[in-house]
Coordinates of C-alpha atoms in Angstrom, one line a residue:
Chain A
M1 CA -67.7 -184.3 5.0
P2 CA -66.4 -180.9 5.4
I3 CA -66.2 -178.3 3.1
K4 CA -62.8 -177.1 2.4
T5 CA -63.0 -173.0 1.8
G6 CA -61.0 -171.1 0.8
A7 CA -58.2 -170.5 3.3
G8 CA -58.1 -173.8 3.4
L9 CA -57.0 -175.5 -0.4
I10 CA -54.1 -172.8 0.2
E11 CA -53.3 -173.3 3.5
K12 CA -53.5 -177.3 1.9
F13 CA -51.8 -175.4 -0.7
G14 CA -48.7 -173.8 1.1
D15 CA -48.1 -176.4 3.1
S16 CA -47.2 -178.9 0.1
I17 CA -45.4 -175.8 -1.6
L18 CA -43.1 -175.6 2.1
R19 CA -42.6 -179.8 2.1
A20 CA -41.1 -179.6 -1.4
I21 CA -38.9 -176.9 -0.2
E22 CA -37.7 -178.8 2.4
E23 CA -37.0 -182.1 0.6
T24 CA -35.4 -180.0 -1.9
G25 CA -33.1 -178.7 0.5
K26 CA -32.3 -183.0 2.0
V27 CA -32.3 -183.8 -1.1
T28 CA -29.6 -182.1 -1.9
L29 CA -27.6 -182.5 1.6
F30 CA -27.7 -186.2 0.4
V31 CA -25.7 -185.0 -2.9
G32 CA -23.3 -183.2 -1.1
Q33 CA -22.7 -185.5 1.2
F34 CA -21.6 -188.0 -1.4
F35 CA -18.9 -185.6 -2.9
Y36 CA -17.2 -184.7 1.0
W37 CA -17.1 -188.9 1.2
V38 CA -16.4 -189.4 -2.3
F39 CA -13.2 -188.5 -2.0
R40 CA -12.1 -189.8 2.0
P41 CA -11.2 -193.2 3.6
P42 CA -11.9 -195.8 4.1
F43 CA -12.3 -197.3 -0.1
R44 CA -14.2 -199.8 0.9
F45 CA -13.9 -201.3 -2.7
R46 CA -15.5 -204.5 -1.9
L47 CA -18.8 -203.5 -1.4
L48 CA -18.2 -201.4 -4.7
F49 CA -17.3 -204.5 -6.4
A50 CA -20.6 -206.0 -5.0
Q51 CA -22.7 -203.2 -6.5
L52 CA -20.7 -203.4 -9.7
Y53 CA -22.3 -206.8 -9.4
F54 CA -25.7 -206.4 -8.7
I55 CA -26.2 -203.7 -10.0
G56 CA -24.1 -204.4 -13.4
N57 CA -23.6 -207.9 -14.1
K58 CA -26.8 -208.9 -12.9
S59 CA -28.7 -206.3 -15.8
L60 CA -26.9 -207.4 -18.7
F61 CA -30.2 -209.9 -19.2
I62 CA -32.9 -207.7 -19.0
I63 CA -30.8 -205.0 -21.2
C64 CA -29.8 -207.5 -23.5
L65 CA -33.2 -208.4 -24.3
S66 CA -35.1 -204.8 -24.3
G67 CA -32.3 -203.5 -27.0
A68 CA -32.3 -206.4 -29.0
F69 CA -36.5 -205.8 -29.3
T70 CA -36.4 -202.0 -29.8
G71 CA -33.6 -201.8 -32.2
M72 CA -35.9 -204.7 -34.0
V73 CA -38.7 -203.3 -33.3
L74 CA -37.3 -199.5 -34.8
A75 CA -36.0 -201.1 -37.2
Y76 CA -39.9 -201.8 -38.5
Q77 CA -41.6 -199.2 -37.7
T78 CA -38.7 -197.0 -39.7
Y79 CA -39.1 -199.3 -42.3
F80 CA -42.5 -199.1 -43.1
G81 CA -42.6 -194.8 -42.8
F82 CA -39.3 -194.5 -44.9
K83 CA -41.1 -196.7 -47.5
I84 CA -43.7 -194.4 -48.4
I85 CA -41.1 -191.8 -49.4
S86 CA -38.1 -194.6 -50.5
V87 CA -35.6 -193.7 -48.6
D88 CA -35.8 -197.2 -46.0
S89 CA -31.8 -197.1 -46.8
L90 CA -31.6 -194.9 -43.9
V91 CA -33.2 -197.0 -41.6
G92 CA -30.0 -198.3 -40.6
P93 CA -28.2 -194.6 -38.9
V94 CA -32.2 -194.2 -38.2
V95 CA -32.8 -197.4 -35.5
A96 CA -28.1 -196.0 -34.8
I97 CA -28.8 -192.9 -33.9
S98 CA -32.0 -192.9 -32.4
L99 CA -30.5 -195.7 -29.8
A100 CA -27.8 -193.4 -29.1
R101 CA -29.5 -190.7 -28.3
E102 CA -32.0 -191.5 -26.8
L103 CA -33.7 -194.6 -26.5
A104 CA -30.0 -196.8 -24.5
P105 CA -30.3 -194.3 -22.4
V106 CA -33.0 -193.5 -21.3
L107 CA -34.7 -197.7 -21.2
S108 CA -31.5 -198.1 -20.1
G109 CA -32.3 -195.7 -17.2
L110 CA -35.6 -196.5 -16.8
I111 CA -34.5 -200.1 -16.6
V112 CA -31.9 -199.5 -13.6
A113 CA -34.5 -197.0 -11.9
G114 CA -37.5 -200.2 -11.7
R115 CA -34.2 -202.8 -11.5
A116 CA -31.8 -200.6 -9.2
G117 CA -33.2 -198.2 -7.9
A118 CA -36.0 -200.0 -6.5
A119 CA -33.6 -202.6 -4.2
M120 CA -31.4 -200.5 -3.3
A121 CA -34.3 -198.3 -1.4
A122 CA -35.4 -202.0 0.0
Q123 CA -32.3 -203.1 1.3
I124 CA -30.8 -200.0 2.5
G125 CA -34.7 -199.4 4.0
T126 CA -35.2 -203.2 5.0
M127 CA -31.8 -202.0 7.6
K128 CA -32.9 -198.5 8.3
V129 CA -36.4 -199.9 10.4
T130 CA -34.8 -203.1 11.4
E131 CA -32.0 -200.8 13.1
Q132 CA -29.4 -202.4 11.4
V133 CA -27.8 -198.5 10.0
D134 CA -28.5 -197.0 13.5
A135 CA -25.4 -200.5 13.7
L136 CA -23.9 -199.2 12.0
E137 CA -23.8 -195.7 13.3
V138 CA -23.4 -196.9 17.2
M139 CA -19.3 -198.8 15.6
G140 CA -19.3 -195.2 14.9
I141 CA -18.9 -196.2 11.1
D142 CA -20.6 -193.2 9.0
S143 CA -24.1 -195.5 7.5
Y144 CA -24.0 -193.2 4.3
Q145 CA -20.0 -194.0 3.9
Y146 CA -20.7 -197.4 4.4
L147 CA -24.4 -197.8 2.4
A148 CA -25.0 -195.4 0.1
L149 CA -21.5 -194.4 -0.9
P150 CA -21.2 -197.6 -2.9
R151 CA -24.4 -198.0 -4.8
I152 CA -24.2 -193.8 -6.3
I153 CA -20.6 -194.8 -7.4
A154 CA -20.8 -198.0 -8.4
G155 CA -24.7 -196.8 -9.9
T156 CA -22.3 -193.8 -11.9
L157 CA -20.4 -196.3 -13.4
S158 CA -22.0 -199.4 -14.5
L159 CA -26.1 -197.1 -16.5
P160 CA -22.5 -196.1 -19.2
M161 CA -22.1 -199.7 -19.4
L162 CA -25.3 -200.6 -20.2
T163 CA -25.9 -198.5 -22.3
I164 CA -23.5 -199.1 -24.8
I165 CA -24.4 -202.8 -24.0
F166 CA -27.9 -201.8 -24.6
L167 CA -27.1 -199.8 -27.9
L168 CA -24.4 -202.6 -29.7
V169 CA -27.0 -205.3 -29.1
G170 CA -30.1 -202.8 -29.9
N171 CA -28.0 -202.0 -33.7
L172 CA -28.0 -205.8 -34.2
G173 CA -31.6 -206.2 -33.8
G174 CA -32.3 -203.1 -36.2
W175 CA -29.5 -205.1 -37.4
L176 CA -30.9 -208.5 -38.3
V177 CA -34.6 -207.4 -39.1
G178 CA -33.4 -204.7 -42.0
T179 CA -30.7 -206.8 -43.8
K180 CA -32.3 -210.4 -43.1
A181 CA -36.2 -209.6 -42.6
L182 CA -36.9 -207.1 -44.9
M183 CA -34.0 -207.2 -47.0
I184 CA -32.5 -204.1 -46.8
D185 CA -29.0 -204.6 -48.9
E186 CA -26.3 -205.1 -47.0
T187 CA -23.4 -202.3 -48.2
M188 CA -25.8 -199.4 -48.4
Y189 CA -27.5 -200.2 -44.2
F190 CA -24.0 -199.6 -43.5
S191 CA -22.9 -197.0 -45.5
K192 CA -25.4 -195.5 -44.7
L193 CA -24.9 -195.6 -41.0
G194 CA -21.8 -194.8 -41.7
E195 CA -22.5 -191.8 -43.3
F196 CA -25.1 -190.3 -41.0
M197 CA -23.9 -191.2 -37.3
F198 CA -21.2 -189.8 -35.7
L199 CA -19.4 -190.0 -32.3
A200 CA -20.6 -187.3 -31.0
D201 CA -24.5 -189.4 -30.9
I202 CA -23.0 -192.3 -28.9
Y203 CA -21.4 -189.2 -26.5
Q204 CA -24.8 -188.1 -25.9
G205 CA -25.9 -190.8 -24.7
V206 CA -22.6 -191.6 -22.6
I207 CA -23.0 -188.4 -20.8
K208 CA -27.3 -188.5 -20.7
S209 CA -26.5 -192.2 -18.5
I210 CA -23.7 -191.0 -16.6
F211 CA -26.0 -188.6 -15.6
F212 CA -28.9 -191.1 -15.1
G213 CA -27.1 -194.1 -13.1
F214 CA -25.6 -190.2 -10.8
S215 CA -29.6 -189.1 -9.9
I216 CA -31.5 -193.0 -10.3
A217 CA -29.3 -194.2 -7.4
V218 CA -29.1 -191.5 -4.9
I219 CA -33.1 -191.8 -5.8
G220 CA -32.7 -194.9 -4.3
T221 CA -30.7 -194.6 -2.1
Y222 CA -32.2 -190.9 -0.7
F223 CA -35.5 -192.9 0.0
G224 CA -34.4 -196.0 1.3
F225 CA -32.9 -193.4 4.2
E226 CA -35.7 -191.7 4.3
V227 CA -38.2 -194.7 5.2
K228 CA -39.9 -194.8 8.7
R229 CA -42.2 -197.7 10.0
G230 CA -41.4 -201.3 9.5
A231 CA -42.7 -202.9 5.7
E232 CA -45.2 -200.6 4.9
G233 CA -42.9 -197.9 5.1
V234 CA -40.3 -200.1 3.2
G235 CA -43.1 -200.4 1.1
K236 CA -43.4 -196.7 0.5
G237 CA -40.1 -196.2 -0.3
T238 CA -39.7 -199.0 -3.5
N239 CA -42.6 -197.4 -4.1
M240 CA -41.5 -194.3 -4.6
A241 CA -37.3 -195.1 -5.7
V242 CA -39.2 -196.5 -8.3
V243 CA -41.7 -194.0 -9.3
W244 CA -39.2 -190.6 -8.7
G245 CA -36.1 -192.7 -10.7
M246 CA -38.8 -192.7 -14.0
I247 CA -39.4 -189.8 -14.0
F248 CA -36.5 -187.7 -13.4
V249 CA -34.9 -189.8 -15.9
L250 CA -38.0 -189.1 -17.9
I251 CA -37.9 -184.7 -16.9
S252 CA -34.0 -184.5 -16.8
D253 CA -34.0 -186.4 -20.1
Y254 CA -35.8 -183.3 -21.7
F255 CA -33.4 -180.9 -20.4
L256 CA -29.9 -182.8 -20.8
T257 CA -31.2 -183.0 -24.6
S258 CA -31.3 -179.9 -24.9
F259 CA -27.9 -178.8 -23.2
L260 CA -26.2 -181.3 -25.1
I261 CA -27.4 -180.6 -28.7
K262 CA -26.3 -177.3 -29.0
I263 CA -22.4 -178.0 -27.6
L264 CA -21.7 -181.8 -29.3
Chain B
M1 CA -27.9 -189.8 44.2
N2 CA -24.4 -188.7 44.6
L3 CA -21.7 -189.6 42.8
D4 CA -17.8 -189.0 43.0
S5 CA -16.9 -187.3 40.1
K6 CA -14.3 -189.5 39.9
D7 CA -16.5 -192.3 39.8
V8 CA -19.4 -190.8 36.9
V9 CA -19.1 -192.1 33.1
I10 CA -21.4 -190.6 31.9
S11 CA -23.2 -187.2 33.9
I12 CA -26.6 -185.5 32.0
R13 CA -27.1 -181.9 32.7
N14 CA -30.0 -180.3 32.1
L15 CA -30.9 -182.2 29.2
K16 CA -34.1 -181.5 27.1
K17 CA -35.2 -182.8 23.8
S18 CA -38.3 -181.8 21.9
F19 CA -39.2 -182.7 18.4
G20 CA -41.0 -180.6 17.2
Q21 CA -44.1 -179.5 20.1
Y22 CA -43.8 -182.7 21.8
S23 CA -40.7 -182.6 24.9
I24 CA -39.9 -186.5 25.6
I25 CA -37.1 -184.9 27.5
N26 CA -37.6 -182.9 30.5
D27 CA -35.3 -180.8 32.3
L28 CA -33.0 -184.8 33.1
N29 CA -30.3 -184.8 35.4
F30 CA -28.2 -188.2 36.2
D31 CA -25.2 -189.6 37.1
I32 CA -23.3 -193.5 36.6
K33 CA -21.2 -195.5 37.9
R34 CA -18.2 -196.4 36.3
G35 CA -18.1 -200.5 35.9
S36 CA -21.5 -200.5 37.1
I37 CA -24.9 -202.2 35.9
T38 CA -26.6 -199.7 35.7
T39 CA -31.0 -200.2 34.8
I40 CA -33.3 -197.1 33.6
L41 CA -37.3 -198.3 33.6
G42 CA -39.8 -196.7 32.3
F43 CA -43.2 -197.2 30.2
S44 CA -43.0 -196.9 26.7
G45 CA -42.5 -193.6 25.6
A46 CA -41.5 -192.3 28.9
G47 CA -38.0 -191.3 27.1
K48 CA -36.0 -194.2 28.0
S49 CA -35.0 -194.5 23.7
T50 CA -34.1 -190.6 23.5
L51 CA -31.8 -190.8 26.3
L52 CA -30.5 -193.8 25.1
K53 CA -29.5 -192.3 21.9
H54 CA -28.1 -189.1 23.0
I55 CA -25.5 -191.0 24.7
L56 CA -24.5 -192.2 22.6
G57 CA -24.5 -189.0 20.7
L58 CA -26.6 -190.5 17.8
L59 CA -29.5 -187.5 19.1
R60 CA -28.3 -184.4 19.4
P61 CA -29.3 -182.3 22.9
T62 CA -32.8 -179.5 22.7
S63 CA -30.7 -178.2 25.5
G64 CA -28.1 -179.2 28.1
H65 CA -25.7 -181.9 28.2
V66 CA -24.2 -185.0 28.4
F67 CA -20.7 -186.0 29.5
V68 CA -18.6 -189.2 28.8
N69 CA -14.7 -189.4 30.6
G70 CA -16.1 -185.6 31.4
Q71 CA -16.4 -185.5 27.4
D72 CA -19.1 -182.7 26.2
I73 CA -20.5 -184.7 23.7
S74 CA -23.5 -183.1 22.8
N75 CA -21.9 -181.1 20.2
L76 CA -19.2 -183.3 18.6
G77 CA -19.6 -185.0 15.3
G78 CA -17.9 -186.4 12.2
V79 CA -15.2 -188.3 12.2
A80 CA -14.5 -186.8 16.6
L81 CA -18.3 -188.0 17.6
R82 CA -16.9 -191.8 14.8
E83 CA -14.4 -192.2 16.9
F84 CA -16.0 -192.1 20.3
R85 CA -18.8 -193.8 19.8
R86 CA -16.1 -197.0 19.6
N87 CA -16.1 -196.8 23.4
F88 CA -19.4 -197.9 23.3
G89 CA -20.9 -201.7 22.4
M90 CA -24.3 -202.0 22.3
L91 CA -27.0 -204.7 22.1
F92 CA -30.2 -203.7 20.2
Q93 CA -33.6 -205.2 21.5
Y94 CA -34.0 -207.4 17.8
A95 CA -29.6 -207.8 17.4
A96 CA -29.6 -205.8 14.7
L97 CA -27.3 -208.4 13.5
F98 CA -26.2 -207.2 9.2
D99 CA -29.2 -209.9 7.4
S100 CA -26.9 -210.7 4.4
L101 CA -24.1 -212.0 6.7
S102 CA -23.6 -214.6 9.4
A103 CA -23.0 -214.9 12.8
F104 CA -19.2 -215.4 12.5
E105 CA -19.0 -212.6 9.5
N106 CA -21.7 -210.3 11.7
V107 CA -19.0 -210.5 15.5
A108 CA -16.4 -210.3 12.6
F109 CA -17.4 -206.7 11.0
P110 CA -16.4 -204.2 14.2
L111 CA -12.5 -206.4 14.0
R112 CA -12.3 -205.7 10.6
E113 CA -13.0 -202.6 10.6
F114 CA -11.8 -201.4 13.9
T115 CA -8.1 -203.4 13.8
K116 CA -5.0 -204.4 11.9
D117 CA -5.5 -207.8 13.6
S118 CA -4.7 -211.0 10.4
E119 CA -7.6 -212.8 9.6
A120 CA -6.3 -215.9 11.8
E121 CA -6.2 -213.6 14.8
I122 CA -10.1 -211.4 13.7
S123 CA -11.2 -215.6 13.3
R124 CA -9.8 -217.2 16.8
K125 CA -11.2 -213.7 18.5
V126 CA -14.9 -214.3 17.0
K127 CA -14.9 -218.1 17.7
S128 CA -13.8 -216.9 21.6
L129 CA -16.5 -214.5 21.7
L130 CA -19.4 -217.0 20.2
E131 CA -18.4 -219.5 22.3
S132 CA -18.4 -216.8 25.1
V133 CA -22.4 -216.1 24.9
N134 CA -22.7 -220.5 24.6
I135 CA -23.0 -219.8 20.8
L136 CA -21.9 -223.5 19.6
E137 CA -19.6 -223.5 17.0
N138 CA -22.4 -225.7 13.8
S139 CA -24.0 -222.1 14.0
F140 CA -21.1 -220.0 13.2
Y141 CA -21.9 -219.5 9.7
K142 CA -25.6 -219.5 9.7
L143 CA -27.3 -216.1 9.1
P144 CA -29.3 -214.2 11.7
S145 CA -32.6 -215.5 9.5
E146 CA -31.6 -218.7 10.3
L147 CA -31.3 -218.3 14.7
S148 CA -33.4 -218.0 17.0
G149 CA -35.0 -215.5 19.0
G150 CA -32.2 -216.0 21.9
M151 CA -29.4 -216.7 19.5
R152 CA -29.0 -213.6 17.6
K153 CA -29.1 -211.7 20.6
R154 CA -26.3 -213.4 21.6
V155 CA -24.2 -212.8 18.5
G156 CA -25.4 -209.2 18.9
L157 CA -23.9 -208.9 22.5
A158 CA -20.6 -211.0 21.0
R159 CA -20.4 -208.3 18.9
G160 CA -21.4 -205.4 20.4
L161 CA -17.8 -206.6 22.9
A162 CA -16.0 -207.5 20.3
L163 CA -14.2 -204.1 20.4
N164 CA -14.0 -204.6 24.2
P165 CA -16.0 -201.3 24.7
D166 CA -15.4 -199.0 28.4
I167 CA -19.5 -199.0 28.2
M168 CA -21.7 -201.9 27.5
L169 CA -25.3 -201.1 26.4
Y170 CA -28.6 -203.2 26.1
D171 CA -32.0 -201.8 24.8
E172 CA -34.7 -203.9 26.1
P173 CA -32.1 -207.2 26.0
T174 CA -35.1 -209.6 26.9
T175 CA -37.7 -208.4 24.3
G176 CA -39.6 -210.8 23.1
L177 CA -38.0 -214.1 24.8
D178 CA -39.1 -216.7 26.3
P179 CA -39.5 -216.7 29.5
I180 CA -36.3 -219.3 29.8
T181 CA -33.6 -217.5 27.1
T182 CA -34.7 -214.6 29.2
K183 CA -33.0 -215.4 32.6
M184 CA -29.8 -217.6 30.3
V185 CA -29.8 -213.8 28.8
N186 CA -30.4 -211.4 31.5
E187 CA -27.3 -214.2 33.4
L188 CA -25.2 -213.8 30.5
I189 CA -25.3 -210.0 31.2
V190 CA -24.5 -210.3 35.2
Q191 CA -22.0 -212.5 33.7
T192 CA -19.9 -209.8 31.3
A193 CA -20.4 -207.8 33.4
K194 CA -18.2 -209.9 35.7
N195 CA -16.2 -210.7 33.1
N196 CA -15.3 -207.6 32.4
K197 CA -15.1 -206.0 35.9
Q198 CA -11.6 -205.6 36.0
R199 CA -11.3 -202.6 33.4
Q200 CA -14.2 -201.0 35.1
M201 CA -17.2 -201.6 31.5
T202 CA -20.4 -199.9 32.9
T203 CA -23.6 -201.7 31.6
I204 CA -26.6 -199.4 30.6
I205 CA -29.6 -201.7 30.2
I206 CA -33.0 -200.2 29.1
S207 CA -35.7 -202.5 30.0
H208 CA -39.4 -202.3 30.8
D209 CA -38.8 -206.0 32.7
V210 CA -38.7 -205.2 36.7
K211 CA -38.1 -208.7 37.8
A212 CA -35.1 -209.0 36.1
S213 CA -33.5 -205.9 36.3
L214 CA -34.2 -205.8 40.0
A215 CA -32.1 -208.8 40.2
I216 CA -29.2 -207.9 38.2
S217 CA -28.8 -203.9 38.4
D218 CA -26.1 -202.0 40.5
F219 CA -28.3 -198.5 40.4
I220 CA -32.1 -198.6 38.9
A221 CA -33.4 -194.9 37.7
F222 CA -36.9 -194.0 36.4
L223 CA -37.7 -192.1 33.8
E224 CA -41.3 -190.6 34.1
H225 CA -42.9 -187.9 30.6
G226 CA -39.0 -187.4 30.7
R227 CA -37.6 -187.0 34.5
I228 CA -35.9 -189.3 36.4
V229 CA -38.5 -189.8 39.1
E230 CA -36.5 -192.7 40.6
Y231 CA -32.7 -193.6 41.0
S232 CA -31.1 -195.4 43.7
T233 CA -29.2 -198.7 44.4
A234 CA -31.8 -201.8 44.0
S235 CA -32.5 -202.9 46.6
E236 CA -33.5 -199.0 48.2
F237 CA -35.6 -198.9 44.5
A238 CA -38.2 -202.0 45.6
Q239 CA -38.8 -199.8 48.6
S240 CA -39.3 -196.5 46.4
K241 CA -42.4 -194.7 48.3
N242 CA -42.9 -193.0 44.9
R243 CA -46.5 -194.2 44.0
I244 CA -45.4 -194.4 40.5
V245 CA -42.8 -196.3 41.0
Q246 CA -44.8 -198.6 42.9
E247 CA -47.4 -199.2 41.2
F248 CA -45.2 -200.6 38.1
I249 CA -43.0 -203.2 40.6
N250 CA -46.3 -204.3 41.0
L251 CA -47.7 -205.0 37.3

């Protein structure tokens, strides 16, 4: 086994920095293309609606399921913590605010990254390795405009809607557990909710989800176009789209939170 | 080979292409005659596909120029490049049909994108195109995954011809086909060229099938290490004195 010298390690480190810079540049250009194409005809609404259906409608079941159980579990955990200090009447607002500000946008984002982000990379990647992307280009159709644009717009529009649905269903779950299983007084539950929760909490989650939806779709389509070398490449691209989509949601959530908390 | 300039549809001048330190095309000069069937032969990795991508403007040269109908396309971009590509039809190596669309929808695709034809007119054109490549009506609405390799190629050819291109490109059209289907595809290429002879459609074929190339081509070019080492009529090509060409023919 070759012994790694200090120079070799530095070379490797430098190489990875250069690749990171190159990759950042490519992603920036990729995002730039979105703003170049978004206002340019032809506007293919049929493709957009197909993607809205796929990312939005087809995610509804998993979003409702996750939302309901997240709200229910959150109500249980909060109740047993709060009961110790006799503030169990605050379960409602804690569940609602946690869902609105963090859990609904982040968990919806993670679900969409896993479901739709992966599908975007796999679909475009397969089209790339089977020359379908080249076929579009040879016909004089810009493959970015045809394949990436509708997916990015649909991702940006769908995730806020899914987040709101997650929030509603999550609160329903929280209310169900709080008032029916844990016997918190229903009037108290709603009065505290009205007292402590504001529209700004919902805005914060929705703004985050718009950003997450855009980023997940950009990452999914980017790794689709980056696919090389057959089925193995498609698998790798899909994997990268899911991993980076999720990482991006989690990391950007911190920065968005620290920013939004100051302005909202 | 010298061609009269008014007969030249594609002219490649001092074309060089490198990927990093690897040089793929080296100072290539080459003219293609309008209305002809020209085949570019060569071993794998000789630069055939790279040359094809330059002709389509899918790759930019490291240096040199590619002229199509007198227009230098080497630095074309954006709308101009996309409009330029509408001069071409292409049959890809594995047909590259859109796998979510039926055979009918695949052929209708360019018509819907680029013409203002009514659905009835599109339907009429698509049926006529599919029939011209011997696709039966009961296969019109099958997905590419439900078609045989030969049928996929024929649907790909119909799609390539949908917009009446000036130049029809075939990228290894018979790769992976059995001998009978290979013969049928070759006959179809010749038939398509004949059907479009009046409007001088040019046919360019990338291949390593020597036998078929000698049978169907007007001209054959042989590419070796990114250079044309032989370019002549099919009959002259068969008699070439070039050692590599002879080796290739006699393989």
